[in-house]
Every structure is written in C-alpha cells, then in structure tokens.
Amino acid sequence: MNWLLIFAIMTGALTLANAQQPIPVVKPATDGKVWGALVYATNNAKGFVGSNEQAPADFADIPQRLEKVFPYQRFEILGQHLQDVFREYESWVVPTKDLFLKVDSKGPAEGGGMNLHLQFWRDQQVLVKTDAVLKAGSPLFIGGPKWREGQLVFVLVLQK
Amino acid sequence: MKTPSEDHDLIRWLDGEMTDAERARFSTRLAADPDLKAEVEMMQRMSSDLRAHLPAEMTVPYGDFFNSQIQVRLAQEEPLIPEARASWLDWLRLPTLITATAAVAIAGFMIMQKGPAAGDSVVLSIYVPNASVHARTFHSDEAQATVLMLDGVEAIPADRKIVGYYIERTETDQEVAMTTLYGKSGEVVLVVSKDVRNQPRLLSATPRG
C-alpha cells in the first residue's frame, strides 16, 4: 500500500475524532462561593408575597439572626442565589431584579474568609459601595429600602 | 523656607491667641510677604471648609475602647519623639491634622466597633454616592452577623411587585461581558450585561412569582 495514502487516511480519522469531541468549557477560576438572598422583613405575615423559598440547611437560622438585628418578627425569602466568586471577573448575586449585588474578589483574607468589593444596586442606581472581609458563618446583612409594611434586607453569606 | 517660630506665629494668629502688639507686627509681616499671605488664605479656606463639612459634635460609639487604643499608641510612641513634643502640640492645632485625625477616627470606629472577633465579617469602608442616604455599620454579637444599614433610601412603592429568583449556577462570557444565570432545573433565568455607561442590564427570561 502506498504509505502516503495510509498517512492521509490516519490524519483524516484523527481529525474526524477530534471534531466529534465536545468543545471543552473553560470554567473561570474562583475564590469561593457565596449565598445571597433578598428577605422581606415585616411584622405582618399576611403581607407575605407567597414565596416558597427556603434557606439552604447551612443557613437555616438566618431568620432567627435577622430577628435579633431588625425590629421585625417575620421574614420571607423572596429570592436566593448561590454564586461562585470569580477570581478575575466580577460576579453578580441576583435574587431579584430590584436589588442585587456585584461582587469582586480581592483574594483570600488573612485568617480565613475573603476580601471582597461589593456594590449594592437598586435597578440602575448603586446604593452603596463597600470593601468587606466576609467570613464563613458570619453573614452580612444589608438593611435596604422600606417596602410595604416592612423592609427589604439583603443577606450575603460565605459558604464554608 | 519658614522657621518653626514663623509656623508657630501663624498658628497663634489663626487661633486668635496673639496680643494686640503681636497681631500688629504679624499683620505688617503679612502685608509684606505674599507667600505668607497665600499660606494664611489657604489655611483659612481649609479651616472654613472643615467647619462647613464636619459636624460640630460626633457621637463616639464605643469611645472607651477607641480612647484606650489612642492611649496605648501614644504610650508606644512617646519615647521615640521626646524633642519633638512642643512642635507636635503645635501641629495638633492644624486643620490638616484634625482632618487626618477625624478620618482615622471614623475608619477606626468602623473597624474596631465591638472589636470584631477573628471569625467575624468586617466592613472596612463605605461609599454612598447618594448624599441623602446614610450608611452605618456594626457587628451584632447576638446575631453573630455584621450589619450595613442604609438609612434614607427611598422606599420601594408598595404596589411594585418584587419577583424573586432561585439561581443555582452561572456562566460568564467575558468576551461579551455577559453572565447567564440558571435556575434549579438548568433553565436560563436571567442574563446580566452592561450598557455603555457600565451599568448593569438585567434581561429576565423566566419571571416567577
């Protein structure tokens, strides 16, 4: 057999095999993972919007913690978002379109946790920019605008 | 270059501590020295700006703790600058140093409130673009949480429906600066991109609620 023909057949077979493989998805490097939620705090549960959202088991005590800070007794999770914190790119935590968070990693914090730059947005308006050290087990509560008979609170937790 | 005694005279003149004779002599010098006059005007402007922008009184949260930290720092630095003490006291009167002290104090309050433990989250800095919004931060031992409270934010109208999402996974494409957010069943829920002003644009695919 002609060696040139053999080479051509092998090259063609290899090319075909490569073409059939899925294009590898490159996942950006991450520094950690955060859970963010928008919570409606009120004293009147009749005003709940009827959301069925439940906090993950790791953060199930969030309503009890909120009660110790905010002057409300009932808390309804309106939306929630589990988000990788990208090392090189911005990350968005969007439990609702109305209030959401932009998160930029500033690297691991000394003694554990993460250094973060946060921007808290309401629609097209940034309400606050902050640098924070977020530690696992120590949530950040952002007391936001009043709504109906209560207040909206953004909760951000670093996942262990 | 001014001598330390000239600095001292300038500060005493600004503070209104000169006798009539001293004030007259200084005014003569002021009239003859344009550099000195420019410096006086600059310091008066600075002082006026400070008075206009800083509150006359500020509540010091956990003041005992903060004061004790200053005492410790002063005790540590005292042996290092024995000969500089007189000029240090003079400089303390300067508005610039007052500004710096106030800035350090405010930063200190934010960092050291309740002296957060090693495992506590900490808010290091705050910037609120809207002047009508006031931000304050504190740590709640009881809730084991750090709080960033925004006061003065305009309320969301009661008739506005807030639609919540459950976002479990995201994919980001930096070439087009776009992030796709996926729900529980792998469905596309939202796409986040930015407009020409670098502001986020959220495009909802499957509204819920």
Tab-separated table of C-alpha atoms in Angstrom, chain A residues 6-7 26 34 39 76 86 109 125 137 156:
chain	number	residue	atom	x	y	z
A	6	ILE	CA	-2.064	5.373	4.719
A	7	PHE	CA	-0.861	8.646	6.244
A	26	VAL	CA	-13.234	26.622	30.439
A	34	VAL	CA	-21.462	32.982	48.375
A	39	VAL	CA	-35.566	38.952	52.509
A	76	GLU	CA	-39.822	35.868	53.952
A	86	PHE	CA	-14.753	34.555	40.215
A	109	ALA	CA	-8.384	37.126	53.798
A	125	GLN	CA	-28.567	53.047	40.849
A	137	GLY	CA	-20.550	31.640	59.459
A	156	LEU	CA	-24.798	37.613	51.990
